[in-house]
Amino acid sequence: MSALFPTPRDLKSASQLQRELAARVLLTGDLTGVRKVAALDASSRRGEPLVAAAVLWDLAEERVLEVSVAATPPEGLFPYVPGFLSFREAPTYLAALAALSEVPDLLLVDGQGVAHPRGLGIAAHLGVHLDLPSLGVAKSLLYGVPAGELPEEAGSAVPLTARSAQLGWVYRSRARVKPLYLSPGHRLGLREGLELIRALPAPTKLPEPLRQAHLWAGRARREGLRGRFTPQRP
DNA sequence: GCGACAG
DNA sequence: ATCTTGTCGC
């Protein structure tokens, strides 16, 4: 169920590993058969466990099916270094995913997909590791250049580019809010990634599944919650 | 050498 | 990521 997630001993070997895994990334794939997505987010404070939440979301019914929470003690955490986020957060995400009652069809991850200096943001890393389609949804830019001005209207998007190639999209989920940075992680096309995000409800800047994951991770950290939860059906 | 830098 | 009061607006 859960294979090894290698933790490099330094940033040199970490970069090497990223380049190797980036070569396995597949940037094609559509949404056929994608019914349930798992949204992942984490919450942490210095000196405390890092808490991750996985929210299983039903695309057709537009609702949370279940939530799982996992944590990793501070001693076992890779430090946060820009460009190496997956080594810090992915192990806890894998634990949260393993605690779900079923395997999702696609991962929605808070962070970059292939819009990364070495082509392996956390969404791409998780996608390749689990061999699952994945999409990165970041709240700020790490790598790449927006191709032009982003219109103020909700739903607008402009390509996110680097070295004359498109890596993802700068996307406006709501009018007059800061944009999101989308990039496929694995087994998903650029257009399909945008299509998926546009199909998700977005009452706020973040698409609802990710907003729920954010809320659960924060609440779980503050209240010490762990395990699996099944929200009441309306 | 300098600036940038997901969460 | 987290900390943190008030404030503006529906």
Coordinates of N, CA and C in Angstrom, one line a residue, chain A:
Chain A
M1 N 0.8 -1.2 0.0 CA 0.0 0.0 0.0 C 0.9 1.3 0.0
S2 N 1.8 1.3 1.0 CA 2.7 2.5 1.0 C 4.1 2.1 0.8
A3 N 4.6 2.6 -0.4 CA 6.0 2.3 -0.7 C 6.9 3.3 0.0
L4 N 8.2 3.1 -0.1 CA 9.2 4.0 0.5 C 9.1 5.3 -0.2
F5 N 9.3 6.4 0.6 CA 9.4 7.7 0.1 C 10.8 8.2 0.5
P6 N 11.7 8.1 -0.4 CA 13.1 8.4 0.0 C 13.3 9.8 0.4
T7 N 14.1 9.9 1.5 CA 14.4 11.3 2.0 C 15.9 11.5 1.8
P8 N 16.3 12.4 0.9 CA 17.7 12.7 0.6 C 18.4 13.3 1.8
R9 N 19.7 13.0 1.9 CA 20.5 13.5 3.0 C 21.0 14.9 2.9
D10 N 20.9 15.4 1.6 CA 21.3 16.8 1.4 C 20.6 17.4 0.1
L11 N 20.7 18.7 -0.1 CA 20.0 19.3 -1.2 C 20.6 18.9 -2.5
K12 N 21.9 18.4 -2.5 CA 22.5 18.0 -3.7 C 21.9 16.7 -4.3
S13 N 21.7 15.7 -3.4 CA 21.1 14.5 -3.8 C 19.6 14.7 -4.0
A14 N 19.0 15.6 -3.3 CA 17.6 15.9 -3.5 C 17.4 16.4 -4.9
S15 N 18.2 17.3 -5.3 CA 18.1 17.8 -6.7 C 18.3 16.7 -7.7
Q16 N 19.2 15.8 -7.5 CA 19.5 14.7 -8.4 C 18.2 13.9 -8.5
L17 N 17.6 13.5 -7.3 CA 16.4 12.7 -7.3 C 15.3 13.4 -8.0
Q18 N 15.1 14.7 -7.8 CA 14.1 15.4 -8.5 C 14.2 15.4 -10.0
R19 N 15.4 15.5 -10.5 CA 15.7 15.4 -12.0 C 15.3 14.0 -12.5
E20 N 15.7 13.0 -11.7 CA 15.4 11.6 -12.2 C 13.9 11.4 -12.2
L21 N 13.2 11.8 -11.2 CA 11.7 11.6 -11.1 C 11.0 12.5 -12.1
A22 N 11.5 13.7 -12.4 CA 10.9 14.6 -13.4 C 10.9 14.0 -14.8
A23 N 11.8 13.1 -15.0 CA 11.9 12.4 -16.3 C 10.7 11.4 -16.5
R24 N 10.1 11.1 -15.4 CA 9.0 10.1 -15.4 C 7.6 10.8 -15.5
V25 N 7.6 12.1 -15.4 CA 6.4 12.8 -15.5 C 5.7 12.7 -16.8
L26 N 4.4 12.5 -16.8 CA 3.6 12.4 -18.1 C 2.7 13.6 -18.1
L27 N 2.8 14.4 -19.2 CA 1.9 15.5 -19.2 C 0.7 15.4 -20.2
T28 N 0.2 14.2 -20.3 CA -1.0 14.0 -21.1 C -1.9 13.1 -20.2
G29 N -3.2 13.4 -20.4 CA -4.2 12.6 -19.7 C -5.5 13.5 -19.5
D30 N -6.6 12.8 -19.7 CA -7.9 13.6 -19.5 C -8.6 13.2 -18.3
L31 N -9.8 13.7 -18.2 CA -10.6 13.5 -16.9 C -11.6 12.3 -17.0
T32 N -11.4 11.5 -18.1 CA -12.2 10.3 -18.2 C -12.1 9.4 -17.0
G33 N -13.2 9.0 -16.3 CA -13.1 8.2 -15.2 C -12.7 8.8 -13.9
V34 N -12.5 10.1 -14.0 CA -12.1 10.8 -12.7 C -13.4 11.3 -12.0
R35 N -13.7 10.6 -10.9 CA -15.0 10.9 -10.2 C -14.7 11.4 -8.8
K36 N -13.6 10.9 -8.2 CA -13.3 11.3 -6.9 C -11.8 11.9 -6.8
V37 N -11.7 13.1 -6.3 CA -10.4 13.7 -6.1 C -10.0 13.8 -4.7
A38 N -8.7 13.7 -4.4 CA -8.3 13.9 -3.0 C -7.6 15.3 -2.9
A39 N -8.0 16.2 -2.1 CA -7.4 17.5 -2.0 C -6.5 17.4 -0.7
L40 N -5.2 17.9 -0.9 CA -4.2 17.8 0.2 C -3.7 19.2 0.6
D41 N -3.7 19.3 1.9 CA -3.1 20.6 2.5 C -2.5 20.2 3.8
A42 N -1.6 21.1 4.3 CA -0.9 20.8 5.6 C -0.9 22.1 6.4
S43 N -0.7 21.9 7.7 CA -0.6 23.0 8.7 C 0.5 22.6 9.6
S44 N 1.3 23.6 10.0 CA 2.4 23.4 10.9 C 2.8 24.6 11.6
R45 N 3.5 24.4 12.8 CA 4.1 25.5 13.6 C 5.4 25.0 14.0
R46 N 6.3 25.9 14.2 CA 7.7 25.5 14.6 C 7.7 24.7 15.8
G47 N 8.4 23.5 15.8 CA 8.5 22.7 17.0 C 7.3 21.8 17.3
E48 N 6.3 21.8 16.4 CA 5.2 21.0 16.5 C 5.0 20.1 15.4
P49 N 4.2 19.0 15.5 CA 4.0 18.1 14.4 C 3.4 18.8 13.2
L50 N 3.7 18.3 12.0 CA 3.1 18.8 10.8 C 1.9 18.0 10.6
V51 N 0.7 18.6 10.4 CA -0.5 17.9 10.2 C -1.1 18.1 8.8
A52 N -1.4 16.9 8.2 CA -1.9 16.9 6.8 C -3.3 16.4 6.8
A53 N -4.1 17.0 5.9 CA -5.5 16.6 5.7 C -5.7 16.2 4.3
A54 N -6.4 15.1 4.1 CA -6.8 14.6 2.8 C -8.3 14.6 2.7
V55 N -8.9 15.4 1.8 CA -10.3 15.5 1.7 C -10.7 14.8 0.4
L56 N -11.5 13.7 0.5 CA -12.0 13.0 -0.6 C -13.3 13.7 -1.1
W57 N -13.2 14.2 -2.3 CA -14.3 15.0 -2.9 C -15.0 14.3 -4.1
D58 N -16.3 14.3 -4.1 CA -17.1 13.7 -5.2 C -17.4 14.8 -6.2
L59 N -16.8 14.7 -7.4 CA -17.0 15.7 -8.4 C -18.5 15.9 -8.9
A60 N -19.2 14.8 -9.0 CA -20.5 14.9 -9.5 C -21.5 15.4 -8.5
E61 N -21.3 15.0 -7.2 CA -22.2 15.4 -6.2 C -21.7 16.7 -5.5
E62 N -20.5 17.1 -5.8 CA -19.9 18.3 -5.3 C -20.0 18.3 -3.7
R63 N -19.5 17.3 -3.1 CA -19.5 17.2 -1.7 C -18.3 16.4 -1.1
V64 N -18.0 16.6 0.1 CA -16.9 15.9 0.8 C -17.5 14.5 1.2
L65 N -16.7 13.5 0.8 CA -17.1 12.1 1.1 C -16.5 11.7 2.4
E66 N -15.2 12.0 2.6 CA -14.6 11.7 3.9 C -13.3 12.5 4.0
V67 N -12.8 12.6 5.2 CA -11.6 13.3 5.5 C -10.6 12.5 6.4
S68 N -9.3 12.5 6.1 CA -8.4 11.8 6.9 C -7.3 12.8 7.3
V69 N -6.8 12.6 8.5 CA -5.8 13.5 9.1 C -4.6 12.6 9.6
A70 N -3.4 13.0 9.2 CA -2.2 12.4 9.6 C -1.2 13.4 10.1
A71 N -0.2 13.0 10.9 CA 0.8 13.9 11.4 C 2.2 13.3 11.5
T72 N 3.2 14.2 11.4 CA 4.6 13.8 11.6 C 5.2 14.7 12.6
P73 N 5.9 14.0 13.6 CA 6.6 14.8 14.7 C 7.7 15.7 14.1
P74 N 7.9 16.8 14.7 CA 8.9 17.8 14.2 C 10.3 17.2 14.0
E75 N 10.7 16.2 14.8 CA 12.1 15.6 14.7 C 12.2 14.9 13.3
G76 N 11.1 14.4 12.8 CA 11.2 13.6 11.6 C 11.0 14.5 10.3
L77 N 10.9 15.8 10.5 CA 10.6 16.6 9.3 C 11.8 17.2 8.6
F78 N 11.8 17.1 7.3 CA 12.8 17.7 6.4 C 12.5 19.2 6.6
P79 N 13.6 20.0 6.6 CA 13.3 21.5 6.7 C 12.6 22.0 5.5
Y80 N 12.0 23.2 5.7 CA 11.4 23.8 4.5 C 12.4 24.6 3.8
V81 N 12.6 24.2 2.5 CA 13.5 24.9 1.6 C 12.8 25.1 0.3
P82 N 12.7 26.4 -0.1 CA 12.0 26.6 -1.4 C 12.6 25.7 -2.5
G83 N 11.7 25.0 -3.2 CA 12.2 24.1 -4.3 C 12.2 22.7 -3.8
F84 N 12.1 22.4 -2.5 CA 12.2 21.1 -1.9 C 11.0 20.8 -1.0
L85 N 9.9 21.4 -1.2 CA 8.8 21.3 -0.3 C 8.3 19.8 -0.2
S86 N 8.4 19.1 -1.3 CA 7.8 17.7 -1.2 C 8.5 16.8 -0.2
F87 N 9.8 17.0 0.0 CA 10.5 16.2 1.0 C 10.1 16.5 2.4
R88 N 9.5 17.7 2.6 CA 9.0 18.0 4.0 C 7.5 17.5 4.1
E89 N 6.7 17.8 3.1 CA 5.2 17.5 3.3 C 4.7 16.2 2.7
A90 N 5.3 15.7 1.7 CA 4.8 14.5 1.0 C 4.6 13.3 1.9
P91 N 5.6 13.0 2.8 CA 5.4 11.8 3.6 C 4.1 11.8 4.4
T92 N 3.8 13.0 5.0 CA 2.6 13.1 5.8 C 1.3 13.0 4.9
Y93 N 1.4 13.5 3.7 CA 0.3 13.4 2.7 C 0.1 11.9 2.4
L94 N 1.1 11.2 2.2 CA 1.0 9.8 1.9 C 0.3 9.0 3.1
A95 N 0.6 9.4 4.3 CA 0.0 8.8 5.4 C -1.5 9.1 5.5
A96 N -1.8 10.3 5.2 CA -3.2 10.8 5.1 C -4.0 10.0 4.0
L97 N -3.4 9.9 2.9 CA -4.0 9.2 1.8 C -4.2 7.7 2.1
A98 N -3.3 7.1 2.8 CA -3.4 5.7 3.2 C -4.5 5.5 4.1
A99 N -4.9 6.5 4.9 CA -6.0 6.4 5.9 C -7.3 6.6 5.3
L100 N -7.4 7.0 4.0 CA -8.7 7.1 3.3 C -9.2 5.7 3.1
S101 N -10.5 5.5 3.0 CA -11.1 4.2 2.8 C -11.0 3.8 1.3
E102 N -10.6 4.7 0.4 CA -10.5 4.3 -1.0 C -9.4 5.2 -1.7
V103 N -8.9 4.6 -2.8 CA -7.9 5.4 -3.5 C -8.5 6.4 -4.5
P104 N -8.1 7.6 -4.4 CA -8.8 8.7 -5.3 C -8.3 8.5 -6.7
D105 N -9.1 9.1 -7.6 CA -8.8 9.1 -9.1 C -7.7 10.1 -9.4
L106 N -7.6 11.1 -8.6 CA -6.7 12.3 -8.9 C -6.4 13.0 -7.6
L107 N -5.2 13.6 -7.6 CA -4.8 14.4 -6.5 C -4.7 15.9 -6.8
L108 N -5.3 16.7 -5.9 CA -5.3 18.1 -6.0 C -4.4 18.6 -4.8
V109 N -3.2 19.1 -5.2 CA -2.2 19.4 -4.2 C -1.9 20.9 -4.0
D110 N -1.8 21.4 -2.8 CA -1.5 22.8 -2.5 C 0.0 23.0 -2.7
G111 N 0.3 23.5 -3.9 CA 1.7 23.6 -4.3 C 1.8 23.5 -5.8
Q112 N 3.1 23.5 -6.3 CA 3.3 23.4 -7.7 C 3.3 22.0 -8.3
G113 N 3.0 21.9 -9.6 CA 3.1 20.6 -10.3 C 4.4 20.7 -11.0
V114 N 4.4 20.8 -12.3 CA 5.7 20.9 -13.0 C 6.2 22.3 -13.1
A115 N 5.5 23.3 -12.6 CA 6.0 24.7 -12.6 C 7.0 24.8 -11.5
H116 N 8.2 24.2 -11.7 CA 9.2 24.0 -10.7 C 10.6 24.1 -11.4
P117 N 11.6 24.6 -10.7 CA 12.9 24.8 -11.3 C 13.5 23.5 -12.0
R118 N 13.2 22.3 -11.3 CA 13.6 21.0 -11.9 C 12.5 20.2 -12.3
G119 N 11.3 20.8 -12.5 CA 10.1 20.1 -13.1 C 9.5 19.1 -12.1
L120 N 9.7 19.3 -10.8 CA 9.1 18.3 -9.9 C 8.6 19.0 -8.6
G121 N 7.5 19.8 -8.8 CA 6.9 20.3 -7.6 C 6.2 19.2 -6.8
I122 N 5.6 19.5 -5.7 CA 5.1 18.5 -4.8 C 4.0 17.7 -5.5
A123 N 3.2 18.3 -6.3 CA 2.1 17.6 -7.0 C 2.6 16.6 -8.0
A124 N 3.7 17.0 -8.7 CA 4.3 16.0 -9.6 C 5.0 14.9 -8.9
H125 N 5.7 15.2 -7.8 CA 6.4 14.2 -7.0 C 5.4 13.2 -6.5
L126 N 4.3 13.6 -5.9 CA 3.3 12.7 -5.4 C 2.6 11.9 -6.5
G127 N 2.4 12.5 -7.7 CA 1.8 11.9 -8.8 C 2.6 10.7 -9.3
V128 N 3.9 11.0 -9.5 CA 4.8 10.0 -10.0 C 5.0 8.9 -8.9
H129 N 5.1 9.3 -7.7 CA 5.3 8.3 -6.6 C 4.2 7.3 -6.5
L130 N 3.0 7.8 -6.6 CA 1.8 7.0 -6.5 C 1.2 6.5 -7.9
D131 N 1.8 7.0 -8.9 CA 1.3 6.8 -10.3 C -0.2 7.1 -10.4
L132 N -0.5 8.4 -9.9 CA -1.8 8.9 -10.0 C -1.8 10.2 -10.7
P133 N -2.9 10.5 -11.4 CA -3.0 11.9 -12.0 C -3.0 12.9 -10.9
S134 N -2.4 14.0 -11.2 CA -2.3 15.1 -10.1 C -2.2 16.5 -10.7
L135 N -2.7 17.4 -9.9 CA -2.7 18.8 -10.4 C -2.2 19.7 -9.2
G136 N -1.2 20.6 -9.5 CA -0.7 21.5 -8.5 C -1.5 22.8 -8.5
V137 N -1.9 23.2 -7.3 CA -2.7 24.5 -7.2 C -1.9 25.3 -6.1
A138 N -1.1 26.3 -6.6 CA -0.3 27.1 -5.7 C -0.9 28.5 -5.5
K139 N -0.7 29.1 -4.3 CA -1.2 30.4 -4.0 C -0.2 31.5 -4.4
S140 N 1.0 31.1 -4.7 CA 2.0 32.0 -5.1 C 3.0 31.4 -6.1
L141 N 3.7 32.2 -6.8 CA 4.6 31.8 -7.9 C 6.0 31.3 -7.4
L142 N 6.4 30.2 -7.9 CA 7.7 29.7 -7.6 C 8.6 29.8 -8.8
Y143 N 8.1 29.4 -10.0 CA 8.9 29.3 -11.2 C 8.0 29.6 -12.4
G144 N 8.5 30.3 -13.4 CA 7.8 30.6 -14.6 C 7.4 32.0 -14.7
V145 N 6.9 32.4 -15.9 CA 6.5 33.8 -16.2 C 5.1 33.8 -16.8
P146 N 4.2 34.6 -16.2 CA 2.9 34.7 -16.8 C 3.0 35.3 -18.2
A147 N 2.2 34.7 -19.1 CA 2.2 35.2 -20.5 C 1.2 36.3 -20.7
G148 N 1.5 37.5 -20.1 CA 0.5 38.6 -20.3 C -0.3 38.9 -19.0
E149 N -1.1 39.9 -19.2 CA -1.9 40.4 -18.0 C -3.1 39.5 -17.8
L150 N -3.4 39.2 -16.6 CA -4.5 38.3 -16.3 C -5.8 39.2 -16.1
P151 N -6.8 38.9 -16.9 CA -8.1 39.7 -16.7 C -8.6 39.6 -15.3
E152 N -9.4 40.6 -14.9 CA -9.9 40.7 -13.5 C -11.1 39.7 -13.3
E153 N -11.7 39.3 -14.4 CA -12.9 38.5 -14.2 C -12.6 37.1 -13.8
A154 N -13.6 36.5 -13.0 CA -13.5 35.2 -12.5 C -13.4 34.2 -13.6
G155 N -12.5 33.2 -13.5 CA -12.4 32.1 -14.5 C -11.4 32.4 -15.6
S156 N -10.8 33.6 -15.5 CA -9.8 33.9 -16.6 C -8.5 33.2 -16.3
A157 N -7.7 33.0 -17.4 CA -6.4 32.3 -17.2 C -5.5 32.8 -18.3
V158 N -4.2 32.8 -18.0 CA -3.2 33.1 -19.0 C -2.1 32.0 -18.8
P159 N -1.4 31.6 -19.8 CA -0.4 30.6 -19.7 C 0.8 31.0 -18.7
L160 N 1.3 30.0 -18.0 CA 2.5 30.2 -17.2 C 3.6 29.6 -17.9
T161 N 4.6 30.3 -18.3 CA 5.6 29.8 -19.2 C 7.0 29.9 -18.7
A162 N 7.9 29.1 -19.3 CA 9.3 29.1 -18.9 C 10.1 28.5 -20.1
R163 N 11.1 29.1 -20.5 CA 11.9 28.6 -21.6 C 11.0 28.4 -22.9
S164 N 10.2 29.4 -23.1 CA 9.3 29.3 -24.3 C 8.3 28.1 -24.3
A165 N 8.1 27.5 -23.2 CA 7.1 26.4 -23.1 C 6.1 26.7 -22.0
Q166 N 4.9 26.2 -22.2 CA 3.9 26.4 -21.2 C 4.0 25.3 -20.1
L167 N 4.0 25.7 -18.9 CA 4.1 24.8 -17.7 C 2.7 24.7 -17.0
G168 N 1.9 25.8 -17.1 CA 0.6 25.8 -16.4 C -0.1 27.0 -16.7
W169 N -0.9 27.5 -15.7 CA -1.7 28.6 -15.9 C -1.7 29.5 -14.7
V170 N -1.9 30.8 -15.0 CA -2.1 31.8 -13.9 C -3.6 31.9 -14.0
Y171 N -4.3 31.6 -12.9 CA -5.8 31.5 -12.9 C -6.5 32.4 -11.9
R172 N -7.5 33.0 -12.3 CA -8.3 33.9 -11.4 C -9.6 33.2 -11.1
S173 N -9.7 32.6 -9.9 CA -10.9 31.9 -9.5 C -12.0 32.8 -9.1
R174 N -11.7 34.0 -8.7 CA -12.8 35.0 -8.3 C -12.3 36.3 -8.7
A175 N -13.3 37.2 -9.0 CA -13.0 38.6 -9.5 C -12.2 39.3 -8.4
R176 N -11.2 40.0 -8.7 CA -10.5 40.9 -7.8 C -9.7 40.2 -6.7
V177 N -9.4 38.9 -6.9 CA -8.6 38.2 -5.9 C -7.2 37.9 -6.5
K178 N -6.2 37.6 -5.7 CA -4.9 37.2 -6.2 C -5.1 35.9 -6.9
P179 N -4.3 35.7 -8.0 CA -4.5 34.5 -8.8 C -3.9 33.3 -8.2
L180 N -4.3 32.1 -8.7 CA -3.7 30.9 -8.3 C -2.8 30.4 -9.5
Y181 N -1.8 29.6 -9.1 CA -0.8 29.1 -10.1 C -1.0 27.6 -10.3
L182 N -1.6 27.3 -11.4 CA -1.9 25.9 -11.7 C -0.9 25.2 -12.6
S183 N -0.5 24.0 -12.3 CA 0.3 23.2 -13.2 C 0.1 21.7 -13.0
P184 N 0.0 21.0 -14.1 CA -0.3 19.6 -13.9 C 0.9 18.9 -13.2
G185 N 0.6 17.9 -12.5 CA 1.7 17.2 -11.8 C 2.1 15.9 -12.5
H186 N 1.1 15.1 -12.9 CA 1.4 13.9 -13.6 C 0.1 13.4 -14.3
R187 N 0.3 12.7 -15.4 CA -0.8 12.1 -16.1 C -2.0 13.0 -16.3
L188 N -1.7 14.3 -16.6 CA -2.8 15.2 -16.9 C -2.3 16.3 -17.9
G189 N -3.2 16.7 -18.8 CA -2.8 17.7 -19.8 C -3.1 19.1 -19.2
L190 N -2.5 20.1 -19.8 CA -2.6 21.5 -19.4 C -4.1 21.9 -19.5
R191 N -4.7 21.6 -20.6 CA -6.1 22.0 -20.8 C -7.0 21.3 -19.8
E192 N -6.7 20.1 -19.6 CA -7.6 19.3 -18.7 C -7.4 19.7 -17.2
G193 N -6.3 20.2 -16.9 CA -6.1 20.7 -15.5 C -6.9 21.9 -15.3
L194 N -6.9 22.8 -16.3 CA -7.7 24.0 -16.2 C -9.2 23.7 -16.2
E195 N -9.5 22.7 -17.0 CA -10.9 22.3 -17.1 C -11.4 21.8 -15.7
L196 N -10.6 21.0 -15.1 CA -10.9 20.5 -13.8 C -11.2 21.6 -12.7
I197 N -10.3 22.5 -12.7 CA -10.4 23.6 -11.7 C -11.6 24.4 -12.0
R198 N -11.9 24.6 -13.2 CA -13.1 25.4 -13.6 C -14.4 24.7 -13.2
A199 N -14.3 23.4 -13.1 CA -15.5 22.6 -12.8 C -15.7 22.5 -11.3
L200 N -14.8 23.0 -10.5 CA -15.0 22.9 -9.0 C -15.6 24.2 -8.5
P201 N -16.5 24.0 -7.5 CA -17.0 25.2 -6.9 C -15.9 26.0 -6.2
A202 N -16.0 27.3 -6.3 CA -15.0 28.2 -5.7 C -15.7 29.4 -5.0
P203 N -16.2 29.2 -3.8 CA -16.9 30.2 -3.1 C -15.9 31.3 -2.6
T204 N -14.6 30.9 -2.5 CA -13.6 31.8 -2.1 C -12.4 31.6 -3.1
K205 N -11.3 32.2 -2.9 CA -10.2 32.1 -3.8 C -9.8 30.6 -4.1
L206 N -9.8 29.8 -3.0 CA -9.4 28.4 -3.2 C -10.6 27.5 -3.6
P207 N -10.4 26.6 -4.5 CA -11.5 25.7 -4.9 C -11.9 24.9 -3.6
E208 N -13.2 24.7 -3.5 CA -13.8 24.1 -2.3 C -13.1 22.9 -1.7
P209 N -12.7 21.9 -2.5 CA -12.0 20.8 -1.9 C -10.7 21.2 -1.1
L210 N -9.9 22.1 -1.7 CA -8.7 22.6 -1.1 C -9.0 23.5 0.1
R211 N -10.0 24.2 0.0 CA -10.4 25.1 1.1 C -10.8 24.2 2.3
Q212 N -11.5 23.1 2.1 CA -11.9 22.2 3.1 C -10.6 21.5 3.7
A213 N -9.7 21.1 2.8 CA -8.4 20.5 3.3 C -7.7 21.5 4.2
H214 N -7.6 22.7 3.8 CA -7.0 23.8 4.6 C -7.6 23.9 6.0
L215 N -8.9 24.0 6.0 CA -9.7 24.1 7.2 C -9.5 22.9 8.2
W216 N -9.5 21.8 7.6 CA -9.3 20.5 8.4 C -7.9 20.4 8.9
A217 N -7.0 20.8 8.1 CA -5.6 20.6 8.6 C -5.3 21.6 9.7
G218 N -5.8 22.8 9.6 CA -5.6 23.8 10.7 C -6.4 23.4 11.9
R219 N -7.6 23.0 11.8 CA -8.4 22.6 13.0 C -7.8 21.4 13.7
A220 N -7.4 20.4 12.8 CA -6.8 19.2 13.4 C -5.5 19.5 14.1
R221 N -4.7 20.4 13.6 CA -3.4 20.8 14.3 C -3.7 21.4 15.7
R222 N -4.7 22.4 15.6 CA -5.0 23.1 16.9 C -5.7 22.3 17.9
E223 N -6.5 21.3 17.4 CA -7.3 20.5 18.4 C -6.8 19.1 18.6
G224 N -5.7 18.8 17.9 CA -5.1 17.5 18.1 C -5.8 16.3 17.4
L225 N -6.7 16.6 16.5 CA -7.4 15.5 15.8 C -6.6 14.7 14.9
R226 N -6.9 13.4 14.8 CA -6.2 12.5 13.9 C -7.2 11.4 13.5
G227 N -6.9 10.8 12.3 CA -7.7 9.7 11.9 C -8.7 10.0 10.8
R228 N -9.8 9.2 10.7 CA -10.7 9.4 9.6 C -12.0 10.0 10.0
F229 N -12.6 10.8 9.2 CA -13.9 11.5 9.6 C -14.8 11.4 8.4
T230 N -16.1 11.2 8.7 CA -17.1 11.2 7.7 C -18.2 12.2 8.0
P231 N -18.1 13.4 7.3 CA -19.1 14.4 7.5 C -20.5 14.0 7.3
Q232 N -21.4 14.5 8.0 CA -22.8 14.1 7.9 C -23.4 14.6 6.5
R233 N -24.1 13.7 5.9 CA -24.7 14.0 4.6 C -26.0 14.9 4.8
P234 N -26.0 16.0 4.1 CA -27.2 16.9 4.2 C -28.5 16.2 3.8

